[in-house]
PDB file of C-alpha atoms and ligand atoms in Angstrom:
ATOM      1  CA  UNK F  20      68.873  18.643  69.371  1.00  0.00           C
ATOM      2  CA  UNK F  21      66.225  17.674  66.608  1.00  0.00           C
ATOM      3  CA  UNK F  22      63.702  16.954  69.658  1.00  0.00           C
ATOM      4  CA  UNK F  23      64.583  20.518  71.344  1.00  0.00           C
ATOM      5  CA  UNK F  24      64.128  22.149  67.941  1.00  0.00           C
ATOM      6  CA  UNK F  25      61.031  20.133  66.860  1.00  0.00           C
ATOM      7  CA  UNK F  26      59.248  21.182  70.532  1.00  0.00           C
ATOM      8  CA  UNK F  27      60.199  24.723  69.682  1.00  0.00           C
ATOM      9  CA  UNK F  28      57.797  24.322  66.081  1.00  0.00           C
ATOM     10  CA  UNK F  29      55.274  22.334  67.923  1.00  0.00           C
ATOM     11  CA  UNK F  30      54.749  25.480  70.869  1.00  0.00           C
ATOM     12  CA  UNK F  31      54.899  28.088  67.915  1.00  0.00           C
ATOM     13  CA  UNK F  32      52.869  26.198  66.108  1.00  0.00           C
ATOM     14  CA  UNK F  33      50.701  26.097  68.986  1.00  0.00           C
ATOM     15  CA  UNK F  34      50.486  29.320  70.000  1.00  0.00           C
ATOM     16  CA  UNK F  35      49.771  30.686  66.173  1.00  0.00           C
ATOM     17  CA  UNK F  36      46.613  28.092  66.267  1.00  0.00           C
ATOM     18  CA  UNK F  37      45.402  29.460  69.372  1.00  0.00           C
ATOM     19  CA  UNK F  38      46.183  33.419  68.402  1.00  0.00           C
ATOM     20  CA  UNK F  39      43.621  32.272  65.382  1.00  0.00           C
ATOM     21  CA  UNK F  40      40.993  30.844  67.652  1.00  0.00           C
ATOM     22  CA  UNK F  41      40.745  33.736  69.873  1.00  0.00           C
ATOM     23  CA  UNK F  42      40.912  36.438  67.317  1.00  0.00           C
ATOM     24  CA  UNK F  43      37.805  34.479  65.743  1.00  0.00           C
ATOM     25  CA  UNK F  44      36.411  34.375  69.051  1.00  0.00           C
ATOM     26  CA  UNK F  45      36.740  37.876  69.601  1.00  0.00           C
ATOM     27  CA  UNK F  46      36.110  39.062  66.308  1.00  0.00           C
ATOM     28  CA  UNK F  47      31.872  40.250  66.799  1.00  0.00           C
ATOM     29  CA  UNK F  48      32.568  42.401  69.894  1.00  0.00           C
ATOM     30  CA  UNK F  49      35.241  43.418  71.962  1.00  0.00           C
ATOM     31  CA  UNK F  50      35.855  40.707  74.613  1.00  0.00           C
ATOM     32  CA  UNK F  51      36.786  40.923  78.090  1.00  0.00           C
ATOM     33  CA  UNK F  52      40.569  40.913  78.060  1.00  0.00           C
ATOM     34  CA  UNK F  53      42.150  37.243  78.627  1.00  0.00           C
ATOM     35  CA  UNK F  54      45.854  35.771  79.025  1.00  0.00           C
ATOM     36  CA  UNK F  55      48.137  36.088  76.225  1.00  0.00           C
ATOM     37  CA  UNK F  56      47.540  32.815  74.177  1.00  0.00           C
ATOM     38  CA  UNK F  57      51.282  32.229  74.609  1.00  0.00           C
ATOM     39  CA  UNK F  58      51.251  32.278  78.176  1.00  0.00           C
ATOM     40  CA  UNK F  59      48.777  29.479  77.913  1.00  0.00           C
ATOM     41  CA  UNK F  60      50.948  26.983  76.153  1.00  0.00           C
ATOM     42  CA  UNK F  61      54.638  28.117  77.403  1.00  0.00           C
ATOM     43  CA  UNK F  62      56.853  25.226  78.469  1.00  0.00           C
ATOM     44  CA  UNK F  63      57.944  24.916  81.579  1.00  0.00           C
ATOM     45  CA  UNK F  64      61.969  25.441  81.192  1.00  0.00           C
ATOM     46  CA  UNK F  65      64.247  22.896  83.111  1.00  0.00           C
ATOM     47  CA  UNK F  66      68.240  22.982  83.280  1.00  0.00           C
ATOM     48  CA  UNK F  67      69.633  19.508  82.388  1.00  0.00           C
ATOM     49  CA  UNK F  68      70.085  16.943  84.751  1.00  0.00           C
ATOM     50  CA  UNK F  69      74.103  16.648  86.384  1.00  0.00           C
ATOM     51  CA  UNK F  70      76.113  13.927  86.882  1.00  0.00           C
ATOM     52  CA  UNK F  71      78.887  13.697  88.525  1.00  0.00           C
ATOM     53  CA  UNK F  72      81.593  10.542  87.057  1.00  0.00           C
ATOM     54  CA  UNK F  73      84.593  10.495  88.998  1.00  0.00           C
ATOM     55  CA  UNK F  74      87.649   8.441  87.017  1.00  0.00           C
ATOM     56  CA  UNK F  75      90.616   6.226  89.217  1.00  0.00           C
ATOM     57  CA  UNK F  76      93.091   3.823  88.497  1.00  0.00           C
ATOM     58  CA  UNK F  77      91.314   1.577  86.598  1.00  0.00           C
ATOM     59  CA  UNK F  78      87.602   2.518  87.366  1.00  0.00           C
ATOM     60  CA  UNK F  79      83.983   4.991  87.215  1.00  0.00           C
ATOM     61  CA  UNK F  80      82.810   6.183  90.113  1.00  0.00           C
ATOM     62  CA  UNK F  81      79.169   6.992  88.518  1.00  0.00           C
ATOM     63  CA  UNK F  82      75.326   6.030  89.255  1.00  0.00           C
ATOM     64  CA  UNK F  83      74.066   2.916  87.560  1.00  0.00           C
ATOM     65  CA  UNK F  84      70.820   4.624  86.074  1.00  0.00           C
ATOM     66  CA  UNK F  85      70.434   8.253  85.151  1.00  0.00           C
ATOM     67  CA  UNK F  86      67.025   9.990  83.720  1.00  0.00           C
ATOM     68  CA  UNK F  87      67.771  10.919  79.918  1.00  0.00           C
ATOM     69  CA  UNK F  88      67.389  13.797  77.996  1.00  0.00           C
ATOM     70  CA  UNK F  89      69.504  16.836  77.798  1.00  0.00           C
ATOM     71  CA  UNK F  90      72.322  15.963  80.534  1.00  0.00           C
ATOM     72  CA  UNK F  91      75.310  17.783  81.897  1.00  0.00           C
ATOM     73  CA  UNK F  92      77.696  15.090  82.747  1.00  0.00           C
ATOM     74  CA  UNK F  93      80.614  16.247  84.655  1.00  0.00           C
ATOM     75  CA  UNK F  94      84.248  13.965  84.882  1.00  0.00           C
ATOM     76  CA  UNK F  95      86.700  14.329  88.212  1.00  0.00           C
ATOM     77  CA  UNK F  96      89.964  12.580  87.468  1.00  0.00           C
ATOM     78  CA  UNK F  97      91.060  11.397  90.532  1.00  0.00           C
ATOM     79  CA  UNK F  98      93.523   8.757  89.134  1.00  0.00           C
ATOM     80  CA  UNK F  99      97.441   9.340  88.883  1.00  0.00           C
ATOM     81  CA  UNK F 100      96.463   8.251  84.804  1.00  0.00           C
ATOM     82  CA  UNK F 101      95.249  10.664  82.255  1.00  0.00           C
ATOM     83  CA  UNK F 102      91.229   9.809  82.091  1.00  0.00           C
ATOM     84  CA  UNK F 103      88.186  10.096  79.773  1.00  0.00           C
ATOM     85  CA  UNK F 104      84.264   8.924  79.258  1.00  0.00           C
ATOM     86  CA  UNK F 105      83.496   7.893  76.810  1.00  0.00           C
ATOM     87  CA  UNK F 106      79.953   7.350  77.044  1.00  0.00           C
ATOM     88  CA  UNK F 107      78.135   4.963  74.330  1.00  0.00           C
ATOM     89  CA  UNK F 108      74.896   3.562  73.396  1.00  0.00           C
ATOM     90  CA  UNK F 109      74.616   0.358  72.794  1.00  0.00           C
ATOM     91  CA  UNK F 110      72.094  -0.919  69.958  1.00  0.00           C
ATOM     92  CA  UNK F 111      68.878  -2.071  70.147  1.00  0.00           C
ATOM     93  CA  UNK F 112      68.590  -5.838  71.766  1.00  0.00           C
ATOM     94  CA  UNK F 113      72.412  -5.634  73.063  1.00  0.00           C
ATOM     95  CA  UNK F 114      72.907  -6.346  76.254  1.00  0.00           C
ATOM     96  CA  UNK F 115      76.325  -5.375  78.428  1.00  0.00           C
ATOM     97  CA  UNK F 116      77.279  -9.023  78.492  1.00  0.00           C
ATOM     98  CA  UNK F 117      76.999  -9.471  74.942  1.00  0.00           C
ATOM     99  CA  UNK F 118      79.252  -5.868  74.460  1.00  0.00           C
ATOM    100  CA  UNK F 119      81.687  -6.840  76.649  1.00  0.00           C
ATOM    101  CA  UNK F 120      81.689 -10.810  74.663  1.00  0.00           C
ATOM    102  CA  UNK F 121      81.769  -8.701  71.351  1.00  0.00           C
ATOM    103  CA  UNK F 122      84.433  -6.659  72.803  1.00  0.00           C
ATOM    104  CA  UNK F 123      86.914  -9.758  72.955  1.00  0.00           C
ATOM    105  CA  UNK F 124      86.281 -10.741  69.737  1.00  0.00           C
ATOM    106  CA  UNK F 125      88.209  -7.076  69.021  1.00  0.00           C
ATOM    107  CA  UNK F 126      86.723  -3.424  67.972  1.00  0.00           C
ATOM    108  CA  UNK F 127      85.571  -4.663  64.407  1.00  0.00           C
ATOM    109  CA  UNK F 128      82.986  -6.851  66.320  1.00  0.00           C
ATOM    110  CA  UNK F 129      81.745  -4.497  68.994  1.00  0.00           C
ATOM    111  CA  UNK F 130      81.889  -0.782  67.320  1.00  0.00           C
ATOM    112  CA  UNK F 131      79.041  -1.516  65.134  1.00  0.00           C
ATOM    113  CA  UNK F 132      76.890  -2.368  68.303  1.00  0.00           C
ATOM    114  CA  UNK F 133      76.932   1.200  69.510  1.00  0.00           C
ATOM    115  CA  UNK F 134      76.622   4.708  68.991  1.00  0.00           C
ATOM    116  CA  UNK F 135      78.811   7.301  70.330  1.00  0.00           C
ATOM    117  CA  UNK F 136      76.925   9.968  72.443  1.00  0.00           C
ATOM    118  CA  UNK F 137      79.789  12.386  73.654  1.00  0.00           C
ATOM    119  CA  UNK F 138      81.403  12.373  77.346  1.00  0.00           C
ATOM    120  CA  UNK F 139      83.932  14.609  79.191  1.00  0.00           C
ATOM    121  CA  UNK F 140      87.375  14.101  76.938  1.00  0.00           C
ATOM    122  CA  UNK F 141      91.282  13.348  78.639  1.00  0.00           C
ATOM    123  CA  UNK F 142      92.004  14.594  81.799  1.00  0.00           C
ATOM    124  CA  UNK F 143      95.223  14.856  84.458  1.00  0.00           C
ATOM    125  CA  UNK F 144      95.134  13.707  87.986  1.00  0.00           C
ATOM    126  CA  UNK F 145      92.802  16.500  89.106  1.00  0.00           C
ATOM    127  CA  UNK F 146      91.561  17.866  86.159  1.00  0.00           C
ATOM    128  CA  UNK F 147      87.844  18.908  86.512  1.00  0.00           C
ATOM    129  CA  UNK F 148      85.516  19.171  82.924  1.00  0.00           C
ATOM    130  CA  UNK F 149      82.196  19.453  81.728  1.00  0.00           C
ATOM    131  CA  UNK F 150      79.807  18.099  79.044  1.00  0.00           C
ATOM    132  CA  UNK F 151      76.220  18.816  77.924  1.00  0.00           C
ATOM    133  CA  UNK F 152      75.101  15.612  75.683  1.00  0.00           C
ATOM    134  CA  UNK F 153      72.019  14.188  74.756  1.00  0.00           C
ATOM    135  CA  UNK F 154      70.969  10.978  75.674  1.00  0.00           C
ATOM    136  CA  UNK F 155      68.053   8.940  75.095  1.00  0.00           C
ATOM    137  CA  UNK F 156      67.018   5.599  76.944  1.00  0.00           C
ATOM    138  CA  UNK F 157      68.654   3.029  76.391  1.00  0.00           C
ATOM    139  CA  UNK F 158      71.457   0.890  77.397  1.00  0.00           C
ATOM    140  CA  UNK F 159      74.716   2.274  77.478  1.00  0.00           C
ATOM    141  CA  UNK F 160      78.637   2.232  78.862  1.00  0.00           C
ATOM    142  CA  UNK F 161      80.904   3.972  80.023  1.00  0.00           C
ATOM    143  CA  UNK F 162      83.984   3.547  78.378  1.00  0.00           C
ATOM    144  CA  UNK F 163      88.255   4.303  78.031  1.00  0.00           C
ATOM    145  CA  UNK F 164      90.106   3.993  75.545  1.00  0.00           C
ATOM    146  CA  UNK F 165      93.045   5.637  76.785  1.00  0.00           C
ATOM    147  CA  UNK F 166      96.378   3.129  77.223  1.00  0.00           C
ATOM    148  CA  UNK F 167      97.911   2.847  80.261  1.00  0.00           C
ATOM    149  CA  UNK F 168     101.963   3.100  79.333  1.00  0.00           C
ATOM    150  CA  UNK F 169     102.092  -0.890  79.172  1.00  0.00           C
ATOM    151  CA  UNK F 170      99.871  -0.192  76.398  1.00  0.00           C
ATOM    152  CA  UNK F 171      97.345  -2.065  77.729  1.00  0.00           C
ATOM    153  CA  UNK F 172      93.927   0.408  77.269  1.00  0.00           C
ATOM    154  CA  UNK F 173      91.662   1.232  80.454  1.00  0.00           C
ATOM    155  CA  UNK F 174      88.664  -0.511  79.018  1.00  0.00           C
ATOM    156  CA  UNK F 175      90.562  -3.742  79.347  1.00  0.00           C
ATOM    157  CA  UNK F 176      91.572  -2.969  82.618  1.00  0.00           C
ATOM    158  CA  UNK F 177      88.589  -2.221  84.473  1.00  0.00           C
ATOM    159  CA  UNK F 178      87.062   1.574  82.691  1.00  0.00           C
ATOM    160  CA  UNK F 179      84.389  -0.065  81.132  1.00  0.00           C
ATOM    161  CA  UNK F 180      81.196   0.199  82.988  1.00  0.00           C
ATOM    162  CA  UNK F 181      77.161  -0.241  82.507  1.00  0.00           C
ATOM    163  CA  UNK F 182      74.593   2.893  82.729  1.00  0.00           C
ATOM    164  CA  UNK F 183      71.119   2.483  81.951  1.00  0.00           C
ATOM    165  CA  UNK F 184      69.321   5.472  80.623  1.00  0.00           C
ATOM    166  CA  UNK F 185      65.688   5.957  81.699  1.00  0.00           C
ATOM    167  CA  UNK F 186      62.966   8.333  79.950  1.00  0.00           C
ATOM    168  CA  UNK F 187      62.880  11.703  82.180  1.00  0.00           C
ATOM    169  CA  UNK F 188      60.454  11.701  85.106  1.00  0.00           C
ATOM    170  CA  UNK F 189      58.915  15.007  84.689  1.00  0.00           C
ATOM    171  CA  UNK F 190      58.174  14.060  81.235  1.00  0.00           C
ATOM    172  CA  UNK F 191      60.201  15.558  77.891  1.00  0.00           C
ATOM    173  CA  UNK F 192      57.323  16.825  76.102  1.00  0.00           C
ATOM    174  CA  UNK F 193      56.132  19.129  78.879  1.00  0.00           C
ATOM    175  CA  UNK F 194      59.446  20.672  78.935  1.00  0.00           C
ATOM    176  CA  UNK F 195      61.971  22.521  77.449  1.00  0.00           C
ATOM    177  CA  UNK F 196      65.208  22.515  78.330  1.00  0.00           C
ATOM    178  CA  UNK F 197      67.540  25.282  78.532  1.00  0.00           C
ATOM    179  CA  UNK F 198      70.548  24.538  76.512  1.00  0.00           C
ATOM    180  CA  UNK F 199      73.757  26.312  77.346  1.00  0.00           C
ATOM    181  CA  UNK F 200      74.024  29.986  75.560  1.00  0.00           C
ATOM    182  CA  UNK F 201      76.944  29.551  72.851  1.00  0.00           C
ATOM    183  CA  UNK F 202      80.116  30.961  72.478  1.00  0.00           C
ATOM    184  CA  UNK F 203      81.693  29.370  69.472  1.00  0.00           C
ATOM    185  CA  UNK F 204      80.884  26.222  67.090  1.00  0.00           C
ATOM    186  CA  UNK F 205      83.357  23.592  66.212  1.00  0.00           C
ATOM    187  CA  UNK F 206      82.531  21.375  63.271  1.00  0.00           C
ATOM    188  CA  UNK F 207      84.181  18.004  63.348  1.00  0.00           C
ATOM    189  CA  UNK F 208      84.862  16.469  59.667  1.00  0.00           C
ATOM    190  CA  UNK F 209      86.734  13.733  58.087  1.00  0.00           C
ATOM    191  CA  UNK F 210      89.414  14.464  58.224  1.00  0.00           C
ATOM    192  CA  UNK F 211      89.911  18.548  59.570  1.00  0.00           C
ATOM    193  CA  UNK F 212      88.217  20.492  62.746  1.00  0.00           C
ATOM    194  CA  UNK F 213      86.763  24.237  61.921  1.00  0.00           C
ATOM    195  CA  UNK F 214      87.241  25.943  65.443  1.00  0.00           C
ATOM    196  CA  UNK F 215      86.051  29.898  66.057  1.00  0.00           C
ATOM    197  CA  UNK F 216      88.066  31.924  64.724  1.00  0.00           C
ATOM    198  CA  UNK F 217      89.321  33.930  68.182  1.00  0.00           C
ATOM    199  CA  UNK F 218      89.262  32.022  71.353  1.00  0.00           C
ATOM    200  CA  UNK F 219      89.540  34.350  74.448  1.00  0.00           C
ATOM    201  CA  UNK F 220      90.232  32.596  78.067  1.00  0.00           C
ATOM    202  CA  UNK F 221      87.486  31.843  80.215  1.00  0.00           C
ATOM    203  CA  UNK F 222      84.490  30.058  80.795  1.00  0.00           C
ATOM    204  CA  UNK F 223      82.420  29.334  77.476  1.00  0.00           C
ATOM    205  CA  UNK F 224      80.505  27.147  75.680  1.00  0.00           C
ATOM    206  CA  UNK F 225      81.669  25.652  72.374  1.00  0.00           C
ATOM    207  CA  UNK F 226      78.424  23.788  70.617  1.00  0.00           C
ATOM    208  CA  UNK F 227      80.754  20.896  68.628  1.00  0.00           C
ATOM    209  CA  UNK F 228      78.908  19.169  65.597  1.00  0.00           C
ATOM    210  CA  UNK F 229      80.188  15.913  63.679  1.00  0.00           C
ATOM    211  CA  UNK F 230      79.500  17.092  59.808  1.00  0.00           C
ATOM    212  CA  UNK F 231      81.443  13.771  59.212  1.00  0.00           C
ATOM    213  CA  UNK F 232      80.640  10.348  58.115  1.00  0.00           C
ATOM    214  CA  UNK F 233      82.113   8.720  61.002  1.00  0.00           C
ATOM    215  CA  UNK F 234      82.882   8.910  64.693  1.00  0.00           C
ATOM    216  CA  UNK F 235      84.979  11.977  65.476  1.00  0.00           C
ATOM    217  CA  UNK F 236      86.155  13.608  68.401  1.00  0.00           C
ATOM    218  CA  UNK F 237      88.030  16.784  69.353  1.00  0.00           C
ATOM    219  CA  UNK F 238      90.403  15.684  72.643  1.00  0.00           C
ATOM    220  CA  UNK F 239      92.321  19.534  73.838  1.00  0.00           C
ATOM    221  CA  UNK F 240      96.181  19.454  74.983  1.00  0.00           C
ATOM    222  CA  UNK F 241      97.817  22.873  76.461  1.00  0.00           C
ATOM    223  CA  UNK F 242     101.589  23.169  75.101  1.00  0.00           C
ATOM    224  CA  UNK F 243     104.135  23.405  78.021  1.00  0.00           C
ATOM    225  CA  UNK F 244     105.298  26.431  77.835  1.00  0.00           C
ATOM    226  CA  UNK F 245     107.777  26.974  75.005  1.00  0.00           C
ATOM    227  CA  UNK F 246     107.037  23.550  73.519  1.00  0.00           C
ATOM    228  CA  UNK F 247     105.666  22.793  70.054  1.00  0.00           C
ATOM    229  CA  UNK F 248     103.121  20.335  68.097  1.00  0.00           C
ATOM    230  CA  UNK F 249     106.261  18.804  67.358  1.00  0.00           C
ATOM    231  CA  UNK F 250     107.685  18.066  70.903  1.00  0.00           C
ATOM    232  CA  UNK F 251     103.767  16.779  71.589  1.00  0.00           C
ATOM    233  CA  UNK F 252     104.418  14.169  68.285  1.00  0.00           C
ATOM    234  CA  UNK F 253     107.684  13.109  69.470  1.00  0.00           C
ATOM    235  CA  UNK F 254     106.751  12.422  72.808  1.00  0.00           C
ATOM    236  CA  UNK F 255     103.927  10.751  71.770  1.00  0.00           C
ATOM    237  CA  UNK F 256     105.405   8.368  69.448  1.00  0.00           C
ATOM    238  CA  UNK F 257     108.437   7.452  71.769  1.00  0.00           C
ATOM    239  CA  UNK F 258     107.221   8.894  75.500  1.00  0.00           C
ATOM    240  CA  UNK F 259     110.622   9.721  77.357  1.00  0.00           C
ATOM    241  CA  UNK F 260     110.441  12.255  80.386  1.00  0.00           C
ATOM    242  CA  UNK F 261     107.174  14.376  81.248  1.00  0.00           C
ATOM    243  CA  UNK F 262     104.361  14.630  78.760  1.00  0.00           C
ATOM    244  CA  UNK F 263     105.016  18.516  77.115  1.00  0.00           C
ATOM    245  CA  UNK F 264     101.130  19.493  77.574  1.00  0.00           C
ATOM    246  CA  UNK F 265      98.278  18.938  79.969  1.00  0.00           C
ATOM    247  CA  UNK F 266      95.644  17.165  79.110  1.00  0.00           C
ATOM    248  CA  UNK F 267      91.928  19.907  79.709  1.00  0.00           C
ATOM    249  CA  UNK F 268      89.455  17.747  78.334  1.00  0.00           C
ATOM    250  CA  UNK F 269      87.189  17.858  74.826  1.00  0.00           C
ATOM    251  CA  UNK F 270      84.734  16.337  73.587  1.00  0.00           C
ATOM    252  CA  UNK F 271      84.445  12.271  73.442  1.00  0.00           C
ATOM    253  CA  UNK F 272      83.265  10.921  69.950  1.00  0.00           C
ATOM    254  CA  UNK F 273      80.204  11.445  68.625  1.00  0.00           C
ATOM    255  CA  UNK F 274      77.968   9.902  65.969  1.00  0.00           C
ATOM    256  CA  UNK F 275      77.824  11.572  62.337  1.00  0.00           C
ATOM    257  CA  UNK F 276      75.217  14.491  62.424  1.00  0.00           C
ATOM    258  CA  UNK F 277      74.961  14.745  66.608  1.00  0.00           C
ATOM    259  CA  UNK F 278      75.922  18.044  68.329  1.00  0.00           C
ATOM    260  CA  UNK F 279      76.555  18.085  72.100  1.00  0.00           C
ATOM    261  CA  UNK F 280      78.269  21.276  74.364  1.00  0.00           C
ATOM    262  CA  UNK F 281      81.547  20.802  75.328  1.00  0.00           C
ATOM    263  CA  UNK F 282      81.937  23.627  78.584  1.00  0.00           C
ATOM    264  CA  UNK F 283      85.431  24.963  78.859  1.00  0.00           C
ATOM    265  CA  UNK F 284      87.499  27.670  81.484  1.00  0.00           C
ATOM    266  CA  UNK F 285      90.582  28.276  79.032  1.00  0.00           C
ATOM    267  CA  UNK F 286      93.711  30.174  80.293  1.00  0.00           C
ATOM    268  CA  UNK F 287      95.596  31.646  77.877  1.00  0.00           C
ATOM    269  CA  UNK F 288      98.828  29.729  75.814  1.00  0.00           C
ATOM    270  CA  UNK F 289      98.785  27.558  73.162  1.00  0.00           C
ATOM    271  CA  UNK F 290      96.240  24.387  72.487  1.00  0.00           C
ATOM    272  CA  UNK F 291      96.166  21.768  70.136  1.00  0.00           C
ATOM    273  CA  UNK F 292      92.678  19.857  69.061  1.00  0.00           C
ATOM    274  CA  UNK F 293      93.344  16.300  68.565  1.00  0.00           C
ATOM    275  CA  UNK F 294      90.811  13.255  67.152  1.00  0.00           C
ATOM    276  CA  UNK F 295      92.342   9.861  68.207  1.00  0.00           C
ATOM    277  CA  UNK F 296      89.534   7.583  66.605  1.00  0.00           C
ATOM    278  CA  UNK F 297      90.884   4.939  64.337  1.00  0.00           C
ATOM    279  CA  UNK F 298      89.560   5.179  60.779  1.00  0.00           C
ATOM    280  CA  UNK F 299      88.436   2.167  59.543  1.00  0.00           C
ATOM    281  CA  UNK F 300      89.365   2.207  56.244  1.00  0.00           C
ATOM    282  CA  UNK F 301      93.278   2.938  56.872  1.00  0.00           C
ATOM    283  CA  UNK F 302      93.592   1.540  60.444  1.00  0.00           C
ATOM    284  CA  UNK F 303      95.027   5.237  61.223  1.00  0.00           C
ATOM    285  CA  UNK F 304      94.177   7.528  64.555  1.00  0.00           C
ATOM    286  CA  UNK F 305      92.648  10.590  62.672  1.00  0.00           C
ATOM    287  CA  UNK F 306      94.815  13.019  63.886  1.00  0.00           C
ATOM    288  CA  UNK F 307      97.269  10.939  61.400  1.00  0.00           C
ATOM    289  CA  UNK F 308      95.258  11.837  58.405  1.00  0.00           C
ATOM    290  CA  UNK F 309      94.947  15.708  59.127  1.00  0.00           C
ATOM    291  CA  UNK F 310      92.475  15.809  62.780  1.00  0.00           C
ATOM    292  CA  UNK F 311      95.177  17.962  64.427  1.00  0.00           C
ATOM    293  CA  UNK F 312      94.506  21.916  65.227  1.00  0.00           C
ATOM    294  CA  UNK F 313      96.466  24.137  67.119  1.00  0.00           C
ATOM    295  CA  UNK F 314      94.875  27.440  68.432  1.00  0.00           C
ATOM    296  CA  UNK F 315      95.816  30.310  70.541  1.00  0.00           C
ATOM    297  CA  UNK F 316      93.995  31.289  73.381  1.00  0.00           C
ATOM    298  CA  UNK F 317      94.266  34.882  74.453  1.00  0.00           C
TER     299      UNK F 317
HETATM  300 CU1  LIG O 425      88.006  12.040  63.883  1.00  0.00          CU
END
């Protein structure tokens, strides 16, 4: 985001310098015309690159290296499991062996080697959704945390896998990329979401912002029809019978101060916004301590 919006400057900034030099140029007689000094410095616009991950029972389907930048990643669940990607950057220096040692020395050792960079949130068997995040190279995994009903989570079952991010080929500071137009802004915060205010079905755009200090996400549930927040709590503290909402996706965790686009098709009922990331402080899922927002959408 800060690169897309410092590029912007830099063109303007560009184009005002060379609106000076031809005006000075021009200034002691009138000049044969010439191009438009913006024309001269325009961008070329590119879409971001897609990729497709595909989740199963217990693994990705995804490449192994993917060109960075602006990227639309798109998740298939094609597991009988409820799925997500988390996708994460590791730190400077760390290598996927030494995440995956960290790892099993538990989640105080290996959070602080990464940063979280977004993903497609929890899907059903089928479910289809799409992200716009930005990465930059780097090492990285994908990752989920989502427990299977032994408890067990994916990521110790297989769902953690390597992706290495590599600069863009056509080179990021020729281009600008087009960034998906918006159609509402979600703020994540510690410990409360701010959703727009009237969500009407169909496809859309939410940009979604961490204004937090910590890792937040915003998973989305759709009620059953005529269930409650209530049934979702006490299903979800003692599952018996058939979940009472679908899992349509959200927005995996991101760092404090990151943005990414979280693409939705809504059909109208009831929804419920969800963060699941343990605080560190209290040990308690966020949704515990106030992450949880229903909304209607008409
Ligand atoms: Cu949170």
């Amino acid at each position: 985001m800060f690169a897309h919006t410092f590029k912007q400057h830099t063109v303007m900034a560009a184009a005002t310098l060379l609106a000076a030099f031809a005006l000075t140029a021009c200034s002691p007689a009138a000049a044969q015309p010439s191009t438009p000094p913006a024309a001269a410095v325009e961008a070329a616009v590119v879409t971001p690159t897609v990729v497709q991950i595909v989740t199963k029972d217990h693994l990705f389907e995804a490449p192994a290296e993917i060109e960075g930048g602006w990227v639309t990643v798109k998740s298939r669940n094609e597991g009988a499991e409820p799925h997500h990607v988390q996708l994460a950057q590791l730190n400077d220096g760390v290598t996927f062996e030494a995440f995956v040692e960290a790892l099993q020395q538990g989640p105080e050792v290996a959070f602080p080697l990464m940063s979280l960079a977004g993903g497609p949130g929890p899907l059903d068997t089928g479910g289809e959704a799409v992200v716009t995040v930005e990465l930059a190279p780097g090492n990285y995994v994908l990752a989920d945390f989502l427990p299977s009903a032994d408890g067990v989570p994916h990521i110790a079952k297989g769902m953690l896998a390597p992706l290495t991010v590599v600069a863009p080929a056509n080179g990021a500071d020729d281009v600008t990329v087009a960034l998906p137009e918006v159609a509402g802004e979600v703020k994540l915060m510690s410990f409360s979401f701010v959703l727009p205010q009237e969500i009407q079905a169909g496809e859309q755009v939410w940009k979604v912002t961490n204004e937090g200090d910590q890792w937040h996400e915003i998973s989305l549930i759709k009620l059953a029809e005529g269930k409650t927040m209530m049934d979702v709590t006490h299903w979800m503290h003692a599952p018996d019978g058939p979940p009472p909402f679908t899992n349509v996706g959200g927005m995996q965790g991101l760092d404090p101060g990151e943005s990414a686009y979280l693409h939705l098709d809504l059909t109208p009922g009831e929804y419920v916004g969800l963060c699941h990331i343990p605080d560190p402080a209290s040990g308690k899922e966020h949704a515990e301590l106030g992450m949880v927002m229903p909304f209607t959408v008409k």
